[in-house]
């Protein structure tokens, strides 16, 4: 195992020391932070500047705490009209009975002024109307939009990271085979050690990217206030996402290394990887569909089927409440699939990685001894 760890360390150090990795990580962190602040910057809170003439200020803040109100007092109606025409104020309350506006009154502000004015007058007349009691039938419904948003972001992140890391594994295998470096390495290492080290090392690089995205995203969401809309249990979801990424990466990366060992030129990587790429794409499309229908038959069934479960199940967990036994059953099936793929991939890699020249056929490699 020490040999595998040495290979893994070499892969990690080689990648981390490159300018491309550092710049890419910084750009990713900045983009994630920007996305977390985007809803606040683009939406923002409503802000109104209001005036009064011989009127008391209405307690609008109590009715709309998310909005901002600035009040100004005018000595007479003429001054108020001029302020409205100049655009200094949005509306002016005159004598507690009229509202001056330059054009059509903002619909939201109009409803707010009417309702609060009515409550103030009823209270002054001694009429007390108790507020309606809100009793949610489905308390978790308030998090539906947030859950869907998290699921969409999650499926995009998992897809991009899995695709990029899997291709890195394939290109690394072909580069070592084509340059004959693998022959030197296998003089002191066993094939499974070289394969395991490469998968582990590049997997750690993927985890660094994933942890950066999750960490920066959560931190930025907390600062921007977006995290207030997040559902409870987010910490558990983050841990589950990391575990599912590791399982999905182990499955696809092992197959990627096995298929890449069949060729000796990087120009042939795309051809030999096309079946695996198609599987990843189908997994992505099914997972993306699951974001809108996480409890549907398709999403539920596929979330138990490896390797689709590596992306579909975490998306379902983000989009809705999934029973723990379902998560456990899906994860157990994925672990078994990973073990089977590791055995298959190691056998193909061991038999093909030293055979250079023309592209090898998978059937011939499996039949060879």
XYZ file of C-alpha atoms in Angstrom:
369
model
C 0.000 0.000 0.000
C 2.997 2.291 0.538
C 3.633 2.247 -3.201
C 0.077 3.357 -3.942
C 0.405 6.205 -1.446
C 3.665 7.329 -3.048
C 1.979 7.460 -6.452
C -0.983 9.296 -4.968
C 1.324 11.821 -3.316
C 3.119 12.399 -6.604
C -0.188 13.018 -8.411
C -1.383 15.451 -5.735
C 1.865 17.408 -5.554
C 2.153 17.592 -9.342
C -1.362 18.971 -9.723
C -1.327 21.343 -6.740
C 1.936 22.982 -7.802
C 0.626 23.966 -11.243
C -0.542 27.526 -11.810
C -3.596 26.236 -13.637
C -4.828 24.395 -10.551
C -4.334 27.371 -8.227
C -5.901 29.854 -10.645
C -8.770 27.477 -11.395
C -9.456 26.986 -7.691
C -9.484 30.749 -7.051
C -11.749 31.407 -10.034
C -14.101 28.656 -8.867
C -14.247 30.127 -5.361
C -14.983 33.610 -6.733
C -17.711 32.298 -9.050
C -19.366 30.344 -6.242
C -19.301 33.406 -3.970
C -20.752 35.556 -6.753
C -23.591 33.084 -7.310
C -24.370 33.086 -3.572
C -24.592 36.891 -3.512
C -26.429 37.169 -6.853
C -30.007 36.835 -5.480
C -29.393 39.577 -2.941
C -27.679 41.902 -5.403
C -30.202 41.368 -8.195
C -33.333 41.212 -6.097
C -32.518 43.358 -3.133
C -35.076 44.761 -0.717
C -37.725 47.302 -1.702
C -36.922 50.863 -0.722
C -39.410 53.755 -0.647
C -39.132 57.456 0.123
C -42.417 58.821 1.459
C -43.616 62.222 2.605
C -46.333 63.626 4.871
C -48.369 66.828 4.947
C -50.469 67.312 8.104
C -50.388 63.560 8.585
C -48.835 61.028 10.896
C -46.371 58.524 9.570
C -47.896 55.113 9.043
C -46.162 52.145 10.715
C -45.349 50.457 7.436
C -42.230 48.794 8.807
C -44.319 46.466 10.975
C -46.297 45.264 7.953
C -43.304 44.946 5.615
C -40.123 44.381 7.666
C -38.148 43.376 4.576
C -38.672 46.799 2.949
C -36.950 50.100 3.766
C -38.880 53.336 4.285
C -37.601 56.888 4.510
C -40.039 59.587 5.650
C -39.935 63.323 4.957
C -42.231 66.071 6.262
C -43.407 68.946 4.031
C -44.866 72.254 5.263
C -47.650 72.349 2.685
C -49.126 70.489 -0.273
C -47.389 72.686 -2.850
C -43.950 71.723 -1.563
C -45.022 68.086 -1.503
C -46.264 68.231 -5.117
C -42.959 69.725 -6.256
C -41.024 67.004 -4.452
C -43.156 64.365 -6.161
C -42.607 65.971 -9.585
C -38.852 66.163 -8.967
C -38.780 62.485 -8.075
C -37.522 63.133 -4.551
C -40.295 61.032 -3.023
C -42.389 58.125 -4.262
C -45.608 59.267 -2.613
C -46.896 61.850 -0.102
C -49.704 61.310 2.410
C -51.821 64.488 2.670
C -54.220 65.127 5.579
C -54.350 61.402 6.245
C -56.818 61.018 3.380
C -55.015 61.458 0.057
C -51.843 60.145 -1.553
C -49.926 62.209 -4.099
C -47.946 60.347 -6.738
C -46.302 61.417 -9.954
C -47.944 58.707 -12.018
C -49.410 55.319 -11.205
C -48.724 54.291 -7.624
C -46.535 51.242 -7.174
C -48.943 48.319 -6.685
C -47.147 46.837 -3.697
C -46.791 50.220 -2.019
C -50.448 51.047 -2.715
C -51.690 47.837 -1.082
C -49.402 48.438 1.875
C -50.591 52.041 2.393
C -54.256 51.075 2.130
C -54.035 48.146 4.553
C -51.916 49.931 7.179
C -54.048 53.089 6.988
C -57.170 50.982 7.525
C -55.660 49.275 10.552
C -54.586 52.594 12.075
C -58.071 54.083 11.661
C -59.758 50.993 13.107
C -57.402 51.068 16.062
C -58.140 54.763 16.649
C -61.869 53.955 16.658
C -61.351 51.296 19.307
C -61.932 48.377 16.968
C -59.517 45.522 17.517
C -59.266 42.811 14.887
C -57.114 39.817 15.881
C -54.697 38.670 13.168
C -55.387 35.473 11.299
C -53.614 32.433 12.697
C -51.502 30.739 10.061
C -51.343 26.950 10.435
C -49.121 25.311 7.790
C -50.425 21.914 6.703
C -46.987 21.039 5.314
C -44.317 22.959 7.284
C -41.580 21.722 4.968
C -43.223 23.306 1.922
C -41.489 26.622 2.664
C -38.177 25.020 1.761
C -39.293 23.535 -1.580
C -37.830 26.276 -3.762
C -34.580 26.310 -1.772
C -34.310 22.531 -1.973
C -34.846 22.584 -5.730
C -32.201 25.273 -6.151
C -29.680 23.343 -4.052
C -30.413 20.162 -6.030
C -29.873 21.902 -9.383
C -26.554 23.392 -8.251
C -25.523 20.051 -6.785
C -26.139 18.053 -9.948
C -24.168 20.561 -12.018
C -21.226 20.504 -9.596
C -21.127 16.701 -9.359
C -21.357 16.300 -13.128
C -18.569 18.766 -13.885
C -16.232 17.387 -11.226
C -16.828 13.743 -12.125
C -16.382 14.398 -15.839
C -13.216 16.451 -15.399
C -11.556 14.079 -12.916
C -12.432 10.984 -14.936
C -10.889 12.509 -18.054
C -7.780 13.472 -16.071
C -7.360 9.842 -15.026
C -7.707 8.654 -18.629
C -5.252 11.208 -20.000
C -2.751 10.407 -17.255
C -2.865 6.685 -17.989
C -2.395 7.199 -21.735
C 0.419 9.713 -21.191
C 2.353 7.291 -18.993
C 1.746 4.408 -21.382
C 2.588 6.342 -24.553
C 5.820 7.775 -23.106
C 6.822 4.340 -21.719
C 7.131 5.839 -18.218
C 4.782 3.148 -16.990
C 7.439 0.525 -17.750
C 9.861 2.271 -15.410
C 7.245 2.664 -12.700
C 6.132 -0.953 -12.895
C 9.718 -2.053 -12.364
C 9.303 -1.111 -8.697
C 5.516 -1.048 -8.318
C 2.740 -3.503 -8.856
C 0.080 -2.558 -11.444
C -2.654 -2.304 -8.818
C -0.490 0.066 -6.767
C 0.058 2.361 -9.743
C -3.626 2.268 -10.623
C -4.786 2.837 -7.039
C -2.299 5.675 -6.505
C -3.402 7.510 -9.617
C -7.106 7.154 -8.758
C -6.590 8.190 -5.134
C -4.340 11.137 -5.980
C -6.616 12.633 -8.618
C -9.598 11.852 -6.390
C -8.081 14.006 -3.656
C -7.760 16.823 -6.206
C -11.452 16.436 -6.986
C -12.297 16.473 -3.280
C -10.301 19.676 -2.822
C -12.379 21.299 -5.552
C -15.643 19.961 -4.131
C -14.832 21.027 -0.553
C -13.861 24.472 -1.837
C -17.133 24.838 -3.710
C -19.235 23.652 -0.764
C -17.286 25.625 1.833
C -17.200 28.906 -0.082
C -20.826 28.485 -1.120
C -22.069 27.939 2.436
C -19.915 30.746 3.834
C -21.067 33.213 1.168
C -24.695 32.159 1.640
C -24.400 32.803 5.380
C -22.905 36.263 4.842
C -25.442 37.214 2.172
C -28.393 35.963 4.233
C -29.329 33.362 1.626
C -28.684 30.574 4.152
C -31.760 31.675 6.126
C -33.896 30.003 3.459
C -31.952 26.736 3.537
C -33.709 23.662 4.979
C -32.484 22.099 8.239
C -30.021 19.221 8.139
C -27.715 20.833 5.605
C -24.587 19.567 7.377
C -25.714 15.977 6.894
C -26.359 16.653 3.220
C -22.838 18.041 2.770
C -21.306 14.912 4.307
C -23.509 12.699 2.134
C -22.483 14.598 -0.993
C -18.807 14.026 -0.216
C -19.407 10.295 0.304
C -21.426 9.970 -2.907
C -18.766 11.843 -4.854
C -16.095 9.436 -3.619
C -18.203 6.417 -4.601
C -19.128 7.828 -7.996
C -15.573 8.889 -8.712
C -14.161 5.495 -7.707
C -16.591 3.759 -10.074
C -16.060 5.967 -13.113
C -12.337 6.609 -12.594
C -11.550 2.896 -12.376
C -13.366 2.211 -15.638
C -11.696 5.261 -17.153
C -8.229 3.959 -16.301
C -9.109 0.493 -17.603
C -10.439 1.779 -20.925
C -7.560 4.238 -21.356
C -5.031 1.449 -20.895
C -6.319 -0.060 -24.147
C -4.775 2.743 -26.237
C -1.326 4.312 -26.501
C -2.112 7.675 -28.092
C -4.039 10.580 -26.585
C -5.860 11.058 -29.903
C -7.634 7.752 -29.248
C -8.794 8.601 -25.724
C -12.033 10.197 -26.893
C -13.030 7.123 -28.892
C -12.284 4.565 -26.204
C -13.921 6.731 -23.530
C -17.118 7.435 -25.449
C -19.197 4.604 -23.861
C -18.237 5.735 -20.362
C -18.857 9.370 -21.256
C -22.331 8.459 -22.475
C -23.090 6.701 -19.179
C -22.021 9.805 -17.240
C -24.163 12.004 -19.486
C -27.213 9.772 -19.024
C -26.609 9.816 -15.260
C -26.511 13.604 -15.380
C -29.738 13.903 -17.364
C -31.597 11.535 -15.048
C -30.281 13.387 -11.993
C -31.296 16.718 -13.497
C -34.796 15.336 -14.106
C -34.872 14.211 -10.467
C -34.488 17.823 -9.325
C -38.033 18.567 -10.519
C -39.597 15.209 -9.582
C -37.504 13.693 -6.769
C -40.314 11.436 -5.529
C -41.310 10.175 -8.978
C -41.011 6.542 -10.015
C -38.063 7.102 -12.352
C -35.977 9.060 -9.840
C -36.798 6.660 -7.013
C -35.974 3.481 -8.939
C -32.821 4.828 -10.596
C -31.505 6.083 -7.253
C -30.938 2.422 -6.319
C -29.185 1.481 -9.583
C -25.388 1.986 -9.765
C -23.759 4.052 -11.136
C -26.791 6.346 -11.582
C -27.359 6.356 -7.831
C -24.050 8.194 -7.280
C -25.634 11.349 -8.683
C -29.379 10.745 -8.423
C -29.544 9.849 -4.721
C -27.689 12.951 -3.429
C -29.903 15.066 -5.681
C -33.002 13.395 -4.230
C -31.655 13.983 -0.717
C -31.250 17.669 -1.522
C -34.628 18.062 -3.216
C -36.799 16.166 -0.720
C -36.785 14.114 2.473
C -35.472 10.615 1.753
C -35.869 7.841 4.366
C -32.573 6.750 5.873
C -33.098 3.121 4.890
C -33.363 4.119 1.232
C -30.089 6.012 1.430
C -28.426 3.048 3.156
C -29.717 0.531 0.589
C -28.631 2.715 -2.311
C -25.194 3.284 -0.812
C -24.710 -0.428 -0.137
C -25.533 -1.250 -3.764
C -23.104 1.408 -4.959
C -20.316 0.075 -2.715
C -20.801 -3.427 -4.155
C -20.712 -1.982 -7.673
C -17.478 -0.120 -6.898
C -15.849 -3.299 -5.558
C -16.864 -5.196 -8.691
C -15.555 -2.434 -10.945
C -12.276 -2.260 -9.015
C -11.727 -5.966 -9.618
C -12.611 -5.664 -13.312
C -10.625 -2.479 -13.880
C -7.505 -3.763 -12.133
C -7.522 -6.900 -14.277
C -7.873 -4.952 -17.534
C -5.254 -2.390 -16.516
C -2.726 -5.058 -15.479
C -3.044 -6.928 -18.765
C -3.167 -3.919 -21.118
C -1.011 -1.134 -19.719
C 2.309 -2.604 -20.927
C 1.042 -3.527 -24.380
C 1.797 -0.596 -26.679
C 1.039 -0.078 -30.333
C -2.386 -0.503 -31.918
C -5.563 -0.138 -29.900
C -6.409 -3.270 -27.944
C -9.810 -4.885 -27.921
C -11.404 -5.300 -24.518
C -12.486 -8.858 -25.293
C -8.958 -9.881 -26.230
C -7.564 -8.374 -23.049
C -10.094 -10.191 -20.875
C -9.343 -13.521 -22.574
C -5.579 -13.067 -22.220
C -3.752 -14.678 -19.318
